[in-house]
Amino acid sequence: MMAQQRCAVAPRNSTAGAALSSRRSAASADVRSSLLRSSSFSKSKNKNKNRANHHSHIKNVRAVVDPEKDVIFVLGCRERVAQCCVDQLSDNERSAGCQVRAPLPSSAYQGVKNPNDIRAKELLYPDRPMIEKLSALDAVECLDETGKDYAAALGAATGVILASEYAPTLLEDVRAFLANVAAGKLPKLKRVVVLSHIGVERRDVEPWKLMNRKLVLGTGVIGGVAKPGGAPLDRWWDAEEAIRAAATASDDVAWTYTIVRVGDLRGNGPTSVTYGDAMLALVDNAFDVRMQDIEIEEGDCFEGYTKRQSVAAVMNRMLTTPSFRVLNKAFSVVSTGPVDRERRRGWDVAKGKSPPPISDKTVDEELQPKEEEETAPQGVPAPVPT
């Protein structure tokens, strides 16, 4: 386990202060419409209507989420943390049966030409397996952000999880989300959970200073226009500040937030992501098996990595917990381990068979106030050996 550093708690009223691959659109509007109408890309109405009956076996648990009333939006579902959030929301006893919406850009429904066969006439749909897997989950529906269904569903949202793993994308999502809030498009909103990165309050010291270095992009492209890049921690911080400023803008704000800061992300999600590098997939699978535990502290703490499945479990619990301790605060989360051999037994790294996500009980225990470590007063002489 990496050495822990003392936390710096973010002020509640502070002032506002790996890119995804571009996909060429080669599909017509008719093709996209047919995909959206197909059973693979849309939910069965009976499935949503019967979600309460489907989960009738689930015992009553204490949570702020009501399966009959709440609608949860999860943004960033082209990436694995958000996919894990959707998967676990559908299965967890505190949120199962809730309507979960996974908005996606229109490009996720569009086809692209086969890069391995320039003569091929059929288009490929890279995001189709992910959309099908998420749509197969109970009470989950993927939505085109440019469609009418998305605009209509947004008004029913009571909880929002912003979980894009790429800092510039997360910042864009936060700004778009807050613009919708300001426009009155989310009148029922109660809770917001936002992904961020550890080190945002330590950007001026190493190793975070090196990680946050600024870059100039586009200088090697003929005819391209150079633009600023890099500085990911600045982007994460800007997203945090925007959320804090909006949540504390006035006494009339009806929603609260929690920020979950994580280390560099490892581990695989539920949608069978295929890597170009098979060894990287094995590394992530091994991380899932070996690093099963977590450590949580309020503020900006730790160094190390964080497992995606664990991040999703923590973010979801921040949404469903009735505890006031998490409201309008930021927490750091890292994975710890490796666990003993007995707990690793039975999981197949090569096949991606990994342990289930951490439980809500584990998250709750980590969120409990921790006793201050006792230290000897300064000036006290060292004990004399006898």
XYZ file of C-alpha atoms in Angstrom:
386
model
C 0.000 0.000 0.000
C 1.242 3.413 -0.923
C 2.144 5.842 1.826
C -0.712 8.035 2.983
C -0.371 11.790 3.067
C -2.263 14.196 5.334
C -5.480 15.386 3.738
C -6.177 18.942 2.730
C -9.944 19.426 2.984
C -11.406 21.504 0.180
C -13.333 24.597 1.280
C -17.067 24.302 0.766
C -17.547 27.832 -0.467
C -14.447 28.314 -2.581
C -14.727 30.408 -5.730
C -15.516 28.918 -9.083
C -12.684 28.852 -10.791
C -5.759 9.208 -23.432
C -8.294 11.656 -25.236
C -11.216 9.770 -26.677
C -10.639 8.650 -30.221
C -12.489 10.692 -32.818
C -15.027 8.698 -34.703
C -15.805 9.648 -38.273
C -19.504 9.744 -38.986
C -20.294 7.667 -42.047
C -23.871 6.682 -41.266
C -26.923 8.482 -42.534
C -29.747 9.720 -40.343
C -31.874 6.803 -41.538
C -29.297 4.291 -40.350
C -29.033 5.924 -36.943
C -32.813 6.062 -36.589
C -33.152 2.394 -37.421
C -30.569 1.537 -34.786
C -32.369 3.578 -32.165
C -35.634 1.803 -33.031
C -34.106 -1.667 -32.971
C -34.574 -3.928 -29.983
C -30.820 -3.978 -29.438
C -30.705 -0.246 -28.778
C -34.021 0.347 -27.021
C -35.566 -0.991 -23.854
C -38.649 -3.124 -23.686
C -41.519 -1.116 -22.206
C -42.695 -4.116 -20.240
C -39.250 -4.385 -18.640
C -39.468 -0.894 -17.169
C -43.115 -1.290 -16.164
C -42.399 -4.493 -14.296
C -39.163 -3.390 -12.618
C -40.810 -3.262 -9.179
C -42.144 -6.810 -9.517
C -38.786 -8.021 -10.797
C -37.093 -6.797 -7.602
C -39.864 -7.782 -5.179
C -37.439 -10.182 -3.490
C -35.167 -7.337 -2.372
C -35.468 -6.541 1.312
C -36.201 -3.053 2.540
C -32.972 -1.161 3.101
C -32.287 2.356 4.265
C -31.509 4.601 1.335
C -32.510 7.961 -0.062
C -33.327 6.449 -3.456
C -36.924 5.432 -4.150
C -37.247 2.857 -6.969
C -40.751 4.071 -7.737
C -39.901 7.756 -8.047
C -36.212 8.372 -8.691
C -34.499 8.598 -12.059
C -30.701 8.489 -12.125
C -28.635 9.851 -15.005
C -25.096 8.512 -15.458
C -22.895 10.587 -17.776
C -19.712 9.266 -19.379
C -20.904 5.779 -20.315
C -18.447 5.419 -23.162
C -15.888 4.819 -20.419
C -15.718 2.048 -17.865
C -16.275 3.826 -14.549
C -19.677 5.066 -15.726
C -20.456 1.634 -17.170
C -19.638 0.096 -13.771
C -21.926 2.654 -12.098
C -24.846 1.695 -14.339
C -24.198 -2.021 -13.870
C -24.070 -1.742 -10.070
C -27.045 0.636 -9.803
C -29.145 -1.953 -11.589
C -28.027 -4.719 -9.217
C -27.517 -3.056 -5.818
C -30.365 -3.584 -3.343
C -30.504 0.129 -2.516
C -31.054 1.248 -6.100
C -32.336 -1.801 -7.999
C -35.539 -0.991 -9.823
C -34.743 2.700 -10.222
C -34.851 4.023 -13.721
C -31.277 4.567 -14.888
C -30.546 6.630 -17.982
C -27.230 6.518 -19.839
C -27.067 9.480 -22.246
C -24.596 9.094 -25.099
C -23.449 11.396 -27.914
C -25.072 10.803 -31.281
C -21.743 9.526 -32.630
C -22.138 6.427 -30.434
C -25.007 5.340 -32.679
C -23.260 6.083 -35.955
C -21.296 3.650 -38.065
C -17.707 4.004 -39.245
C -15.824 2.474 -42.120
C -13.824 -0.644 -41.441
C -10.227 0.533 -40.847
C -8.896 -2.941 -41.706
C -10.720 -3.263 -45.021
C -11.038 -0.129 -47.118
C -13.128 -2.032 -49.693
C -15.755 -3.103 -47.183
C -19.143 -1.510 -47.791
C -20.714 -2.412 -44.462
C -20.253 -0.020 -41.585
C -18.988 -0.965 -38.150
C -20.633 0.171 -34.913
C -17.886 0.260 -32.254
C -20.213 1.271 -29.409
C -22.956 -1.221 -30.202
C -21.728 -4.029 -27.854
C -21.535 -1.568 -24.958
C -24.995 -0.152 -25.659
C -26.484 -3.630 -25.934
C -24.927 -4.776 -22.646
C -26.088 -1.711 -20.740
C -29.551 -1.810 -22.312
C -29.947 -5.446 -21.258
C -29.765 -4.420 -17.592
C -33.050 -4.024 -15.765
C -34.590 -0.526 -15.911
C -31.587 0.880 -17.834
C -32.029 2.850 -21.033
C -29.391 4.385 -23.283
C -30.392 7.715 -24.793
C -29.124 9.796 -27.699
C -28.240 13.203 -26.236
C -29.547 14.902 -29.363
C -32.896 13.097 -29.326
C -36.281 14.195 -28.025
C -36.401 11.313 -25.534
C -33.320 12.683 -23.780
C -34.781 16.150 -23.323
C -38.033 14.677 -21.991
C -36.277 12.292 -19.589
C -33.982 14.998 -18.220
C -36.880 16.694 -16.462
C -37.464 13.599 -14.321
C -33.837 13.263 -13.146
C -33.437 13.248 -9.363
C -29.816 12.078 -9.237
C -26.861 12.621 -11.586
C -23.490 10.876 -11.668
C -20.781 12.553 -13.753
C -18.110 9.908 -14.304
C -16.076 10.736 -17.409
C -12.508 9.493 -16.908
C -10.912 12.093 -19.198
C -10.560 15.476 -17.489
C -11.484 17.744 -20.451
C -14.564 15.614 -21.176
C -15.588 15.686 -17.522
C -15.263 19.471 -17.476
C -17.420 19.736 -20.622
C -20.023 17.432 -19.071
C -20.095 19.476 -15.867
C -20.536 22.744 -17.744
C -23.312 21.314 -19.915
C -25.013 19.817 -16.858
C -24.881 23.095 -14.924
C -26.217 24.964 -17.964
C -29.227 22.630 -17.984
C -29.684 23.171 -14.243
C -29.530 26.947 -14.682
C -32.092 26.695 -17.484
C -34.502 24.888 -15.174
C -34.361 21.598 -17.064
C -33.756 19.492 -13.926
C -36.469 20.684 -11.513
C -36.450 17.456 -9.458
C -32.678 17.239 -8.954
C -31.584 16.254 -5.423
C -28.110 14.696 -5.572
C -25.002 15.023 -7.754
C -21.874 12.848 -7.567
C -18.794 13.891 -9.533
C -15.590 12.029 -10.405
C -12.303 13.868 -9.857
C -8.625 13.061 -9.295
C -6.392 13.024 -6.244
C -3.709 15.697 -6.328
C -5.962 18.594 -7.356
C -5.033 20.498 -4.199
C -1.358 19.559 -4.507
C -0.816 20.691 -8.079
C 2.181 22.841 -7.149
C 4.236 20.015 -5.611
C 5.739 16.865 -7.104
C 4.724 14.438 -8.440
C 1.486 16.280 -9.149
C 3.275 19.285 -10.636
C 4.821 17.093 -13.339
C 1.515 15.360 -13.982
C -0.187 18.736 -14.394
C 2.284 20.232 -16.865
C 0.798 22.255 -19.689
C 1.180 21.218 -23.324
C 0.565 22.754 -26.719
C -1.424 20.500 -29.048
C -1.633 20.511 -32.832
C 1.826 21.903 -33.566
C 2.776 18.880 -35.676
C -0.332 18.899 -37.869
C -0.026 20.599 -41.252
C -2.621 23.342 -41.402
C -3.612 22.698 -37.792
C -4.097 25.385 -35.195
C -2.121 25.045 -31.984
C -4.238 24.969 -28.835
C -3.505 24.555 -25.137
C -3.625 21.069 -23.644
C -2.370 19.025 -20.751
C -2.852 20.312 -17.196
C -5.411 17.602 -16.370
C -5.485 18.441 -12.676
C -6.445 22.020 -13.537
C -9.360 20.635 -15.551
C -10.464 18.389 -12.675
C -10.220 21.323 -10.269
C -12.192 23.621 -12.574
C -14.968 21.014 -12.713
C -14.995 20.760 -8.912
C -15.079 24.511 -8.496
C -17.957 24.854 -10.942
C -19.998 22.294 -8.991
C -19.199 23.929 -5.643
C -20.056 27.391 -6.902
C -23.392 26.285 -8.348
C -24.369 24.288 -5.248
C -23.665 27.197 -2.903
C -24.822 30.033 -5.152
C -27.925 30.734 -3.057
C -30.138 29.317 -0.340
C -32.628 28.283 -3.027
C -30.388 25.530 -4.425
C -32.210 22.256 -3.725
C -29.439 19.790 -4.578
C -26.266 18.669 -2.849
C -23.065 17.188 -4.246
C -20.252 14.817 -3.363
C -16.900 14.714 -5.173
C -15.020 11.414 -5.382
C -11.296 11.858 -6.056
C -9.451 8.815 -7.343
C -5.948 7.780 -8.335
C -4.999 6.568 -11.790
C -7.716 4.108 -12.784
C -7.133 0.388 -13.214
C -9.302 -2.680 -13.645
C -11.920 -3.699 -16.190
C -15.580 -2.900 -16.330
C -18.674 -4.997 -17.093
C -18.856 -4.542 -20.867
C -15.941 -6.720 -22.013
C -13.779 -3.938 -23.371
C -11.311 -5.239 -25.945
C -7.822 -3.757 -25.887
C -5.360 -3.523 -28.696
C -2.803 -4.580 -26.084
C -3.838 -7.914 -24.568
C -1.209 -7.571 -21.850
C -2.876 -4.398 -20.593
C -6.139 -6.303 -20.243
C -4.355 -8.967 -18.181
C -2.799 -6.297 -15.964
C -6.222 -4.783 -15.313
C -7.734 -8.199 -14.606
C -4.927 -8.970 -12.153
C -5.468 -5.617 -10.426
C -9.155 -6.455 -9.962
C -8.221 -9.706 -8.231
C -5.339 -8.485 -6.076
C -6.525 -5.035 -4.974
C -9.922 -5.785 -3.480
C -9.906 -3.320 -0.567
C -10.169 0.473 -0.440
C -9.205 3.389 1.747
C -11.247 6.599 1.934
C -10.396 9.950 3.504
C -12.037 13.345 3.257
C -10.047 15.918 1.295
C -7.093 15.390 -1.051
C -5.113 12.359 0.124
C -3.010 9.405 -0.912
C -0.980 8.355 -3.917
C -1.622 5.269 -6.004
C -4.229 3.579 -8.141
C -7.961 3.050 -7.805
C -10.016 0.146 -9.108
C -12.874 1.127 -11.410
C -15.356 -1.263 -9.825
C -14.544 0.225 -6.417
C -14.892 3.795 -7.717
C -18.357 2.967 -9.043
C -19.365 1.374 -5.734
C -18.255 4.460 -3.810
C -19.946 6.904 -6.197
C -23.187 4.951 -6.104
C -23.108 4.773 -2.316
C -22.582 8.528 -2.142
C -25.835 8.771 -4.098
C -27.854 6.341 -1.953
C -26.514 6.971 1.558
C -28.777 8.828 4.000
C -25.721 10.139 5.885
C -25.266 13.897 6.041
C -21.486 13.426 6.455
C -20.965 13.209 2.679
C -23.001 16.241 1.648
C -21.104 18.995 -0.181
C -17.731 17.393 0.505
C -14.854 15.776 -1.399
C -13.350 12.365 -0.600
C -10.241 10.568 -1.850
C -10.354 6.851 -2.678
C -7.513 4.434 -3.444
C -7.372 0.669 -3.734
C -5.273 -1.274 -1.241
C -3.750 -4.751 -1.253
C -2.719 -7.196 -2.376
C -5.182 -9.330 -0.454
C -4.177 -12.726 0.901
C -4.068 -15.822 -1.279
C -7.333 -17.196 0.094
C -9.291 -14.175 -1.126
C -7.647 -14.384 -4.556
C -8.542 -18.042 -4.960
C -11.232 -18.905 -7.516
C -10.812 -15.851 -9.731
C -9.458 -16.281 -13.263
C -7.285 -13.365 -14.352
C -6.854 -14.678 -17.900
C -10.634 -14.812 -18.438
C -11.413 -11.620 -16.602
C -13.302 -13.437 -13.840
C -12.842 -11.004 -10.974
C -14.341 -10.495 -7.496
C -17.631 -8.618 -7.067
C -17.584 -4.902 -6.205
C -17.049 -3.806 -2.622
C -20.194 -3.674 -0.510
C -22.047 -0.619 0.740
C -21.148 -1.755 4.253
C -17.441 -1.507 3.416
C -17.900 2.005 2.036
C -19.905 3.054 5.099
C -17.216 1.738 7.432
C -14.526 3.685 5.565
C -16.627 6.854 5.775
C -16.884 6.668 9.555
C -14.826 9.309 11.411
C -11.356 7.978 12.151
C -9.658 8.536 15.501
C -6.709 10.933 15.497
C -3.393 9.215 15.849
C -1.875 9.903 19.243
C 1.523 11.529 19.106
C 3.949 12.334 21.892
C 4.114 16.054 22.817
C 7.099 17.912 21.454
C 9.982 18.214 23.915
C 9.256 14.980 25.738
C 12.543 13.075 26.175
C 12.847 9.604 24.697
C 12.394 6.758 27.199
C 15.588 5.381 28.673
C 16.095 1.653 27.984
C 16.163 -0.500 31.102
